[in-house]
PDB file of C-alpha atoms and ligand atoms in Angstrom:
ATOM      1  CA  UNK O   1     -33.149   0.490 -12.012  1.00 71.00           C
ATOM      2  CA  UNK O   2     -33.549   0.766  -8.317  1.00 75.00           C
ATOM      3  CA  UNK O   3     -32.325  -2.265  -6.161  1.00 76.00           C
ATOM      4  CA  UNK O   4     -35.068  -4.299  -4.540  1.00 85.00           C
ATOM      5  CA  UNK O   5     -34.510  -4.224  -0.859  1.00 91.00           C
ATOM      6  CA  UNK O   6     -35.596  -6.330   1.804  1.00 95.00           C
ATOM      7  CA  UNK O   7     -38.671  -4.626   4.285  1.00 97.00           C
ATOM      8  CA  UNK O   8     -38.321  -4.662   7.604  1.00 98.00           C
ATOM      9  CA  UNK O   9     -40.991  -3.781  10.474  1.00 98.00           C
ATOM     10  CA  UNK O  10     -39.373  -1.543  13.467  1.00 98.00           C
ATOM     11  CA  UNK O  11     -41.148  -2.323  16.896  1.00 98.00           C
ATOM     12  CA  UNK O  12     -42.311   0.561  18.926  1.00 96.00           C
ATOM     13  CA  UNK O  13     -43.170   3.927  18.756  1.00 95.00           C
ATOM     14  CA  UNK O  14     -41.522   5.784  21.527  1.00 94.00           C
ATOM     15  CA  UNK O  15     -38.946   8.132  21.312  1.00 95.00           C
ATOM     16  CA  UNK O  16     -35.950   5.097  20.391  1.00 98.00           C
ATOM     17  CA  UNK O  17     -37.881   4.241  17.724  1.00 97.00           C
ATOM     18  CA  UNK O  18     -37.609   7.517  15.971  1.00 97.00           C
ATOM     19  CA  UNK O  19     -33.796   7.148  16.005  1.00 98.00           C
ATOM     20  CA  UNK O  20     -33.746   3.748  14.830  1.00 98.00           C
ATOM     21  CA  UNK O  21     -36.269   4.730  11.691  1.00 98.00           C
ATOM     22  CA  UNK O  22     -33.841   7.382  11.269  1.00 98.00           C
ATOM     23  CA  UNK O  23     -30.789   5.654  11.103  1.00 98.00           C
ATOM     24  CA  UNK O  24     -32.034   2.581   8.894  1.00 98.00           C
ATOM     25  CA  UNK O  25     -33.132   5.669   6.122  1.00 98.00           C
ATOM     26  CA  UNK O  26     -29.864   7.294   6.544  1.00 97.00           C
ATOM     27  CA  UNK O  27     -28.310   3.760   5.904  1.00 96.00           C
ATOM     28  CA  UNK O  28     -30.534   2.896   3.132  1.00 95.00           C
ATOM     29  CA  UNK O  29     -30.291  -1.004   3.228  1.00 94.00           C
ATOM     30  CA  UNK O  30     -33.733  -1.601   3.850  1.00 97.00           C
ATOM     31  CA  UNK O  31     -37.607  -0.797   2.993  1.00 97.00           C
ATOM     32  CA  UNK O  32     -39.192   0.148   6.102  1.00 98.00           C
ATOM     33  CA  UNK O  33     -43.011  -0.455   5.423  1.00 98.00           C
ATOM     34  CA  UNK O  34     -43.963   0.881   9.145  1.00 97.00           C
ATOM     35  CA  UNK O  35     -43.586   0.610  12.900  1.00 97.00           C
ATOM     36  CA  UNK O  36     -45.900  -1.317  15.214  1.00 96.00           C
ATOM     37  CA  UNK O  37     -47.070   0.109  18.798  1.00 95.00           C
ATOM     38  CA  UNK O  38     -49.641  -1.436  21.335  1.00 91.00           C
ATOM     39  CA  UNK O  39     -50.661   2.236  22.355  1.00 87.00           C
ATOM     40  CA  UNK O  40     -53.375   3.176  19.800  1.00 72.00           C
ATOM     41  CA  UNK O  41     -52.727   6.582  19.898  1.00 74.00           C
ATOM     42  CA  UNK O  42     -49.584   6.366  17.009  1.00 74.00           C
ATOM     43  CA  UNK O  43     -49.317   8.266  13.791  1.00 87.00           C
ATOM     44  CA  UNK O  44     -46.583   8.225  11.358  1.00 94.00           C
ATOM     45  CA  UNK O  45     -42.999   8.573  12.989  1.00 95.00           C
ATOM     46  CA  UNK O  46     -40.329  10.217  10.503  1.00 96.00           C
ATOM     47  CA  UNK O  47     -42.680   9.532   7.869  1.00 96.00           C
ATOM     48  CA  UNK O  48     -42.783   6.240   8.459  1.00 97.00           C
ATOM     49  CA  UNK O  49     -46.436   4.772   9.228  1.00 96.00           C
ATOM     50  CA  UNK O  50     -48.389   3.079  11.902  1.00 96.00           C
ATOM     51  CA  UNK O  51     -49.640   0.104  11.343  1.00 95.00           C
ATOM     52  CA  UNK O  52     -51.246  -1.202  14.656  1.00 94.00           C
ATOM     53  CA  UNK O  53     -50.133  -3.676  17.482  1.00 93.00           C
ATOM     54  CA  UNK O  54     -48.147  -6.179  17.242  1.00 91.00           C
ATOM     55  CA  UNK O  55     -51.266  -8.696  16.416  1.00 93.00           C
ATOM     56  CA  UNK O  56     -50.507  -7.618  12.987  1.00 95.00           C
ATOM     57  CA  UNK O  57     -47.248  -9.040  12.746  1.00 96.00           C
ATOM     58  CA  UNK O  58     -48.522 -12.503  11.517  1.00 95.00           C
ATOM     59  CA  UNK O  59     -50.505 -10.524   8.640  1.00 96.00           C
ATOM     60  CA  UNK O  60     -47.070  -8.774   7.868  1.00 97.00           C
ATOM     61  CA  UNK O  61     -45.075 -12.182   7.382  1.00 95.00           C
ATOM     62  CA  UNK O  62     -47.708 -13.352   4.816  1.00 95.00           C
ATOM     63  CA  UNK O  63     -47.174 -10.106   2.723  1.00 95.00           C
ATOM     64  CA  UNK O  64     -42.921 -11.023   2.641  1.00 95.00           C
ATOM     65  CA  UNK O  65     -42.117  -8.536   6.098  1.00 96.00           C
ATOM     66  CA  UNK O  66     -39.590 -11.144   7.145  1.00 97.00           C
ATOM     67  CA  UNK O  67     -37.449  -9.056   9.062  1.00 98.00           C
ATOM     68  CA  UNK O  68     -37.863  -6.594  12.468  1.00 98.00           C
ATOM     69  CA  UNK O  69     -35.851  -4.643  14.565  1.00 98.00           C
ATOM     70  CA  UNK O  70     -36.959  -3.490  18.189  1.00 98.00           C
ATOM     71  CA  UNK O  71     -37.022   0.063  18.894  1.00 98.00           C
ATOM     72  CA  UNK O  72     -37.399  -0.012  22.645  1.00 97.00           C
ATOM     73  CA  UNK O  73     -34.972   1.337  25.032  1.00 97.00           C
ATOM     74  CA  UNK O  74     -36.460  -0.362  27.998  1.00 98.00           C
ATOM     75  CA  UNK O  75     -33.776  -3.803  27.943  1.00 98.00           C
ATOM     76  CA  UNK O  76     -36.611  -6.528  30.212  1.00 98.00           C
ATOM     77  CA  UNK O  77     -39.034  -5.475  27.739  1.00 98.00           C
ATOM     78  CA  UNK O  78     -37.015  -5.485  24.799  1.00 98.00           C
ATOM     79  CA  UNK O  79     -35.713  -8.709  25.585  1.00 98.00           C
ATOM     80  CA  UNK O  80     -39.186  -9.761  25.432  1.00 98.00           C
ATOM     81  CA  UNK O  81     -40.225  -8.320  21.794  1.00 98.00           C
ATOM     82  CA  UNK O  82     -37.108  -9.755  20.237  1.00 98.00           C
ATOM     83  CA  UNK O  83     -37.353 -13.666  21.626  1.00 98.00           C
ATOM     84  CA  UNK O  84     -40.818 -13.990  20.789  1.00 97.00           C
ATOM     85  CA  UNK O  85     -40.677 -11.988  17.295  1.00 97.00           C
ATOM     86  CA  UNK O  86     -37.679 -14.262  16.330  1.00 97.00           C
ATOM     87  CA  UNK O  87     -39.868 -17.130  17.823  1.00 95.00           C
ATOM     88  CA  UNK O  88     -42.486 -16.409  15.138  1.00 93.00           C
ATOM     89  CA  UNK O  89     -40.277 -16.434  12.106  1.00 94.00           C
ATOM     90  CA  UNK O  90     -38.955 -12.787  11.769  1.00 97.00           C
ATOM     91  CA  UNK O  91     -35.106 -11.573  11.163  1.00 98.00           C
ATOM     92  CA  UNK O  92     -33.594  -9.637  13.080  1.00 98.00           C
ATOM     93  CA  UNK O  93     -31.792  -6.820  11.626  1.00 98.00           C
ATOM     94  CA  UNK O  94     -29.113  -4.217  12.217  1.00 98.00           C
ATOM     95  CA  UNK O  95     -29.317  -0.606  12.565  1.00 98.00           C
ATOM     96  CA  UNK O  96     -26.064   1.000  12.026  1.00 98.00           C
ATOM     97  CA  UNK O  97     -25.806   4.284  11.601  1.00 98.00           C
ATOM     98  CA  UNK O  98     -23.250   5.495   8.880  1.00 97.00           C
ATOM     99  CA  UNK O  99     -21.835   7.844  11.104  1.00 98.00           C
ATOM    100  CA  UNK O 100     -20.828   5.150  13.636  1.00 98.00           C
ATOM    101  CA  UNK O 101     -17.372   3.856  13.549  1.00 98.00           C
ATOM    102  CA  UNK O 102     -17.093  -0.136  14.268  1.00 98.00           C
ATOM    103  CA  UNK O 103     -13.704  -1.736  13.866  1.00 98.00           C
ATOM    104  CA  UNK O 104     -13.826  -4.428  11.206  1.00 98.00           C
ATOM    105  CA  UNK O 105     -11.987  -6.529  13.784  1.00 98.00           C
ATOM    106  CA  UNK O 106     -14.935  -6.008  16.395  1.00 98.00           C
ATOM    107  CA  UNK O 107     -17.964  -8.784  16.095  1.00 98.00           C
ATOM    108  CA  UNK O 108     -21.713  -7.474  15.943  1.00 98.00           C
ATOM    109  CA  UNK O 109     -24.430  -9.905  16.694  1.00 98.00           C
ATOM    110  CA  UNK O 110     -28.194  -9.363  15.500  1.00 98.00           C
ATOM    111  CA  UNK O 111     -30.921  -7.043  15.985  1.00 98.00           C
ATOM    112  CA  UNK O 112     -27.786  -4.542  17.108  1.00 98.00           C
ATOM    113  CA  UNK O 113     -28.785  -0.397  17.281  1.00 98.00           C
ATOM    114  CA  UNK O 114     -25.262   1.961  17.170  1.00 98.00           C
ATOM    115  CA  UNK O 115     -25.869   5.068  17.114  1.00 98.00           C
ATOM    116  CA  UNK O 116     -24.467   8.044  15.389  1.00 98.00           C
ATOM    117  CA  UNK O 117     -20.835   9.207  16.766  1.00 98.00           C
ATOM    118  CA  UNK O 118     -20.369   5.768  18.070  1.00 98.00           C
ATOM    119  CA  UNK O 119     -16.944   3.490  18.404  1.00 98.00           C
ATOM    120  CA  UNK O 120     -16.755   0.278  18.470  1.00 98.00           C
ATOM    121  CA  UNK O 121     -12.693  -0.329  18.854  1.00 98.00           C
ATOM    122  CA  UNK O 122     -11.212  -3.997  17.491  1.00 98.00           C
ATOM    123  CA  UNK O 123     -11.555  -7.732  19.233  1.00 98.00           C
ATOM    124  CA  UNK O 124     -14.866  -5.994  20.602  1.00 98.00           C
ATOM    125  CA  UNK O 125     -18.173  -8.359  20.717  1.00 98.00           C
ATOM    126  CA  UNK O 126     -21.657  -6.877  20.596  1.00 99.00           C
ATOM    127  CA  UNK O 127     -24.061  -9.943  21.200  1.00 98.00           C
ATOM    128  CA  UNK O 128     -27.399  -9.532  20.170  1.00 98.00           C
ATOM    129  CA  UNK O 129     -30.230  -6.790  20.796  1.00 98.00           C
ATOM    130  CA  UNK O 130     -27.824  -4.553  22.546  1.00 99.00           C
ATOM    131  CA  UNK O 131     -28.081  -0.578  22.052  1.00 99.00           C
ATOM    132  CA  UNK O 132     -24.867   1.277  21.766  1.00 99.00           C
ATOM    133  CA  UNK O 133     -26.148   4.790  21.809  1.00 98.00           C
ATOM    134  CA  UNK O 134     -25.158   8.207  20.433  1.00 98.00           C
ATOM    135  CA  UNK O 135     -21.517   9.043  21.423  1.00 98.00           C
ATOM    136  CA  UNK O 136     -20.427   6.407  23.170  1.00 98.00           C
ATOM    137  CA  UNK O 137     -16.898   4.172  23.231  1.00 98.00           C
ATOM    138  CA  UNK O 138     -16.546   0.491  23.306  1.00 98.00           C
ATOM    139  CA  UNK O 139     -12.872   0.062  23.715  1.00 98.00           C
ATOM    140  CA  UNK O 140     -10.819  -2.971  22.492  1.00 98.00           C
ATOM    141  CA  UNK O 141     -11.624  -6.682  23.817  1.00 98.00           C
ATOM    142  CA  UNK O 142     -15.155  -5.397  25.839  1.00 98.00           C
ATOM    143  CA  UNK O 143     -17.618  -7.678  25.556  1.00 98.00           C
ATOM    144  CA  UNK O 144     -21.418  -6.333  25.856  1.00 99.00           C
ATOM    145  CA  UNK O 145     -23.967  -9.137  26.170  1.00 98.00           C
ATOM    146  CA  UNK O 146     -27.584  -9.715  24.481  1.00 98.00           C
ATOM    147  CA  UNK O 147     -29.739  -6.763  25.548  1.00 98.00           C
ATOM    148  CA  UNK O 148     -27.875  -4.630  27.471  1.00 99.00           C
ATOM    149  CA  UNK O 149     -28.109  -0.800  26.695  1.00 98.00           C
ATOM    150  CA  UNK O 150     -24.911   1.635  26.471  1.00 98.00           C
ATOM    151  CA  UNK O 151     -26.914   5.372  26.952  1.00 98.00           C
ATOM    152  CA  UNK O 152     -26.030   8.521  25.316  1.00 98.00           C
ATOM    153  CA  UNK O 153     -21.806   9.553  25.719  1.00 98.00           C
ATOM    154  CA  UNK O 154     -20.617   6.569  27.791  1.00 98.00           C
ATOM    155  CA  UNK O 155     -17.420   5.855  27.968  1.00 98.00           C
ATOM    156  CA  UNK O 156     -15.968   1.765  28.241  1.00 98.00           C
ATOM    157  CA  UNK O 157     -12.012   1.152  28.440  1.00 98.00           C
ATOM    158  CA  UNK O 158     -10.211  -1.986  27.310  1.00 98.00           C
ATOM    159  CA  UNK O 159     -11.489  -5.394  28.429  1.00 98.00           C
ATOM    160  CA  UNK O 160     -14.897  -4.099  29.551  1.00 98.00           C
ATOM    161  CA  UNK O 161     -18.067  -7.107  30.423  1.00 98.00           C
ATOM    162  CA  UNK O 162     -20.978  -6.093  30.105  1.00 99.00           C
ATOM    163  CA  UNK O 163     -23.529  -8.910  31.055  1.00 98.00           C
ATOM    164  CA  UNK O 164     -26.801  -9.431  29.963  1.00 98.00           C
ATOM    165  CA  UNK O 165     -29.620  -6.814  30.085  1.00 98.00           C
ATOM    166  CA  UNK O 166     -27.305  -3.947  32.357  1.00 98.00           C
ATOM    167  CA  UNK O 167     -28.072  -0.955  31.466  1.00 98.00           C
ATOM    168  CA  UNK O 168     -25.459   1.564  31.406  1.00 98.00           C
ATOM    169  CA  UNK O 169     -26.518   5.515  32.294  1.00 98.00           C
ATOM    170  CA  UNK O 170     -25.317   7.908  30.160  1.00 98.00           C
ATOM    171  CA  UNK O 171     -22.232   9.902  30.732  1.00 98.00           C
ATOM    172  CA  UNK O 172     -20.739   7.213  32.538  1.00 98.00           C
ATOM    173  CA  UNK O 173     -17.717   5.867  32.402  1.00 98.00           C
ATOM    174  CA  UNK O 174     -15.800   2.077  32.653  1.00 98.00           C
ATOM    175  CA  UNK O 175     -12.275   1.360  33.735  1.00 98.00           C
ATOM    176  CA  UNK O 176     -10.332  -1.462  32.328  1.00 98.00           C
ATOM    177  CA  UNK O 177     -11.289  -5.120  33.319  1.00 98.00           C
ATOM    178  CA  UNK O 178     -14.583  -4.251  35.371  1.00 98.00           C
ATOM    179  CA  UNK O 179     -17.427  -6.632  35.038  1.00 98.00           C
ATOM    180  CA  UNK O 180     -20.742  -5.260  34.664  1.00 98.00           C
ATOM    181  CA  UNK O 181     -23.250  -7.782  36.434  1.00 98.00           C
ATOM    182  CA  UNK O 182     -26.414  -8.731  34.679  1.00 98.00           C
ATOM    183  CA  UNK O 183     -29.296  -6.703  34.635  1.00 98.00           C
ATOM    184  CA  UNK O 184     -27.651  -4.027  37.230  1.00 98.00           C
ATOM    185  CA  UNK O 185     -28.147  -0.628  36.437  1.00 98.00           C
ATOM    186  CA  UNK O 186     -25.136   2.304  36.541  1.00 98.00           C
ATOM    187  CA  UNK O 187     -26.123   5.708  36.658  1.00 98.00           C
ATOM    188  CA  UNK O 188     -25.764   8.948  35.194  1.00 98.00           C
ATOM    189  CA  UNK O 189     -22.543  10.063  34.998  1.00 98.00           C
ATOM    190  CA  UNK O 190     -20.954   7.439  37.572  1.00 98.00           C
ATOM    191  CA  UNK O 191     -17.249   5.811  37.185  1.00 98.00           C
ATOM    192  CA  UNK O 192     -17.242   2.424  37.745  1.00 98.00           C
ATOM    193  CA  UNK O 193     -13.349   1.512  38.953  1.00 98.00           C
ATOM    194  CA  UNK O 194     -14.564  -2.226  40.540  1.00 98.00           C
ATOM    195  CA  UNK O 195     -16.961  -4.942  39.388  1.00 98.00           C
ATOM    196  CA  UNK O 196     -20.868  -4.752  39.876  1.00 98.00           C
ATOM    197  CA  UNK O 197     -23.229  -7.375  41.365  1.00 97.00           C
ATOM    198  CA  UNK O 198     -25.692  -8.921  38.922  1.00 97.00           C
ATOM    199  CA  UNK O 199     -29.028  -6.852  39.593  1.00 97.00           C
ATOM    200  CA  UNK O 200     -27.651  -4.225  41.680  1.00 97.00           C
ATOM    201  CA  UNK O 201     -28.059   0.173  41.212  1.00 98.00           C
ATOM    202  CA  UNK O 202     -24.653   1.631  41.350  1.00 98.00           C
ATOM    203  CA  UNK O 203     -24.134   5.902  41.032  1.00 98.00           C
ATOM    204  CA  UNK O 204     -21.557   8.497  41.777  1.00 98.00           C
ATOM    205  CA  UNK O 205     -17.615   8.375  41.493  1.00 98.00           C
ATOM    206  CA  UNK O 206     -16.127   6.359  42.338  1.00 98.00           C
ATOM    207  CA  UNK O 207     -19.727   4.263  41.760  1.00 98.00           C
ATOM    208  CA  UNK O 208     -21.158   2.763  45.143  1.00 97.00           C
ATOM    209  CA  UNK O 209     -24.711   0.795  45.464  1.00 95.00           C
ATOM    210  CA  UNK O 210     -27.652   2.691  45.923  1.00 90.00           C
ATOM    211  CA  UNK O 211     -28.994   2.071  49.924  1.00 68.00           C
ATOM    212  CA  UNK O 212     -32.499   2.049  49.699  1.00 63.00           C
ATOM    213  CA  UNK O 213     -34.268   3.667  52.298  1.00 57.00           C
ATOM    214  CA  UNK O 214     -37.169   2.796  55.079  1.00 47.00           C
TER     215      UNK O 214
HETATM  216  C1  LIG C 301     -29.424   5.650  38.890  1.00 66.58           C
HETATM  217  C2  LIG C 301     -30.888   5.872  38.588  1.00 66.58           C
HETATM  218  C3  LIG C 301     -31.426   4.730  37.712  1.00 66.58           C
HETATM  219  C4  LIG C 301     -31.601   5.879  39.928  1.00 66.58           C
HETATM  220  O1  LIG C 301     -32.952   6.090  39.768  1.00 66.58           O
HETATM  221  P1  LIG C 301     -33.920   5.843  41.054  1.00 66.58           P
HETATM  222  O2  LIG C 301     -33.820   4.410  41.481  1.00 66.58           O
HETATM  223  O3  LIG C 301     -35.263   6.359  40.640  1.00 66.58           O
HETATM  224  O4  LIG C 301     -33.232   6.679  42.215  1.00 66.58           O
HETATM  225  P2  LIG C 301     -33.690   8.059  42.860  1.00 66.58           P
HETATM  226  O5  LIG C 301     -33.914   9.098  41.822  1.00 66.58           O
HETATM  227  O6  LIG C 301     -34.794   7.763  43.836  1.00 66.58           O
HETATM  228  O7  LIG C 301     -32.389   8.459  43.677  1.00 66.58           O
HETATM  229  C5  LIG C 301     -31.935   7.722  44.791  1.00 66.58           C
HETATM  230  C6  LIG C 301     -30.722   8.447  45.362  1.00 66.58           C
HETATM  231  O8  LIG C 301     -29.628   8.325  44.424  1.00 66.58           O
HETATM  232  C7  LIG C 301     -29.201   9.625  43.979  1.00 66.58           C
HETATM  233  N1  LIG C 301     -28.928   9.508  42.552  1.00 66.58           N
HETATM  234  C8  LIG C 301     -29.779   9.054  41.598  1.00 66.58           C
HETATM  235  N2  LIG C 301     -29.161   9.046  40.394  1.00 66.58           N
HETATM  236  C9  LIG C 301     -27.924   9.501  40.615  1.00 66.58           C
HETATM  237  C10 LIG C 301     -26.828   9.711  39.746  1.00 66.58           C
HETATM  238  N3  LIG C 301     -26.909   9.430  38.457  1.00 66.58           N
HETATM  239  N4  LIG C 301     -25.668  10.167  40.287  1.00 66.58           N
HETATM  240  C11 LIG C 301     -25.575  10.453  41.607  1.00 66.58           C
HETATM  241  N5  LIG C 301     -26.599  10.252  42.478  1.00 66.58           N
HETATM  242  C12 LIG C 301     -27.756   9.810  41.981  1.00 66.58           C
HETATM  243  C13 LIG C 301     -30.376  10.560  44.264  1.00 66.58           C
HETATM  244  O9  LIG C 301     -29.921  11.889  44.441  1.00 66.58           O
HETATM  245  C14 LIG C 301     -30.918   9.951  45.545  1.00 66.58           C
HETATM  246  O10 LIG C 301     -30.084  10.347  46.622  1.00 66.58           O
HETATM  247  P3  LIG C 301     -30.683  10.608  48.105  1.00 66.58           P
HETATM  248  O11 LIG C 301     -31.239   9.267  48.531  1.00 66.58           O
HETATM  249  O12 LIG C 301     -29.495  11.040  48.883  1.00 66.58           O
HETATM  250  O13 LIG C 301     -31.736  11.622  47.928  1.00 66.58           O
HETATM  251  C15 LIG C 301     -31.157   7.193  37.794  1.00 66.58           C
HETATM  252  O14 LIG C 301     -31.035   8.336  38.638  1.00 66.58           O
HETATM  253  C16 LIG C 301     -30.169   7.382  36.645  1.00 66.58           C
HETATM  254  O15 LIG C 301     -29.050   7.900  36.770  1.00 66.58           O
HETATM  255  N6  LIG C 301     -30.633   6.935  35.432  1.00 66.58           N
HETATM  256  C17 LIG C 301     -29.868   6.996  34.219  1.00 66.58           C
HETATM  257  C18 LIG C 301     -30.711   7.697  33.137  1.00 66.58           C
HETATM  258  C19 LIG C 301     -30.072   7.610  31.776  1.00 66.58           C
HETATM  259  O16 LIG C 301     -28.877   7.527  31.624  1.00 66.58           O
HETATM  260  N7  LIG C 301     -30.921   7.595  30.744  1.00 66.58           N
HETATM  261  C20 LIG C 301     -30.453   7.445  29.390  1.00 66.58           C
HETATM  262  C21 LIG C 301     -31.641   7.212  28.490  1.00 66.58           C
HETATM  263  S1  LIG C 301     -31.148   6.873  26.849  1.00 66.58           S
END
């Protein structure tokens, strides 16, 4: 007899979304009955279906859709979705994609996305709504706080911070003990070899603040 699973409701249609459908069918723990999107415009994403805005979301928790997952890469917005989906009454779940390797000595938190090719190394903490995306390295003892993003192939050495809602652009890479301030932004490719300032846009190697100009 197949096993009853639990449904879930992904949020979002864009292009993060169609990697987090993917990875919760590739892990198989849950029933995904669709994905919501305020653009109109949606069909069916990885043969998954649309099922409107997010207005619909009180309809879903009356039909026994108690759980979600936000598939938005964007971390201010995402933020957003998952506070005031959890507010309602939803779950947040996990996607974890079976070809990620996480320590079982490393914490996850809730609502969590790791991608495929992913490591997650021991005594690391993931707090809640973060992405760790394809490729990338959490080394031992980093801690990433509640929705930051780790892009495509990043690199993070021992002892890493991450604080809340930094997003981290791909191809970069960490050295031992930095703090990442909250919400600042690293870019493309950069090494980071000092600490960032909460809020602040960092590039190049070694990674210095961007000017702007006028
Ligand atoms: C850092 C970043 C956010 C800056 O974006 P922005 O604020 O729009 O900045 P601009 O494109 O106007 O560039 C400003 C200056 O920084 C330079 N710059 C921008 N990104 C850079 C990077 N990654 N490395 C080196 N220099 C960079 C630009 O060449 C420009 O230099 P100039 O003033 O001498 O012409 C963006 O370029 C970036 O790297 N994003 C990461 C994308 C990513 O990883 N996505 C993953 C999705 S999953």
């Amino acid at each position: 007899m197949e096993p009853v699973l639990d449904k879930v409701v992904v949020i979002g249609g864009g292009g993060h979304s169609k990697v987090v459908i993917d990875i919760l069918q590739s892990a198989g723990t849950y029933e995904i009955v669709g994905f919501t999107d305020n653009s109109d415009q949606q069909r069916s994403l990885c043969g998954v279906p649309y099922l409107g805005n997010d207005e619909i979301l009180p309809e879903l928790l009356n039909k026994g859709v108690l759980r979600f997952i936000v598939g938005l890469g964007d971390n201010k917005v995402r933020k957003i979705l998952f506070e005031k989906i959890r507010t309602v009454g939803f779950m947040p779940v996990n996607a974890i994609s079976p070809f990620a390797h996480i320590s079982p000595h490393a914490k996850i938190g809730q609502g969590v996305v790791v991608m495929a090719g992913a490591v997650i190394n021991p005594y690391a903490v993931i707090k809640d709504n973060v992405i760790i995306n394809t490729l990338s390295g959490i080394d031992h003892d980093c801690i990433i706080d509640s929705h930051v993003h780790i892009a495509p192939g990043t690199s993070l050495t021992g002892c890493v911070r991450v604080c809340e809602g930094a997003f981290v652009g791909t191809g970069s890479k960490i050295t031992p003990n930095v703090e990442i301030g909250e919400w600042s932004v690293i870019g493309a490719g950069a090494v980071v070899i000092s600490d960032i300032l909460p809020g602040s846009t960092v590039v190049g190697v070694p990674a210095k603040k961007i000017i702007a100009k006028g």
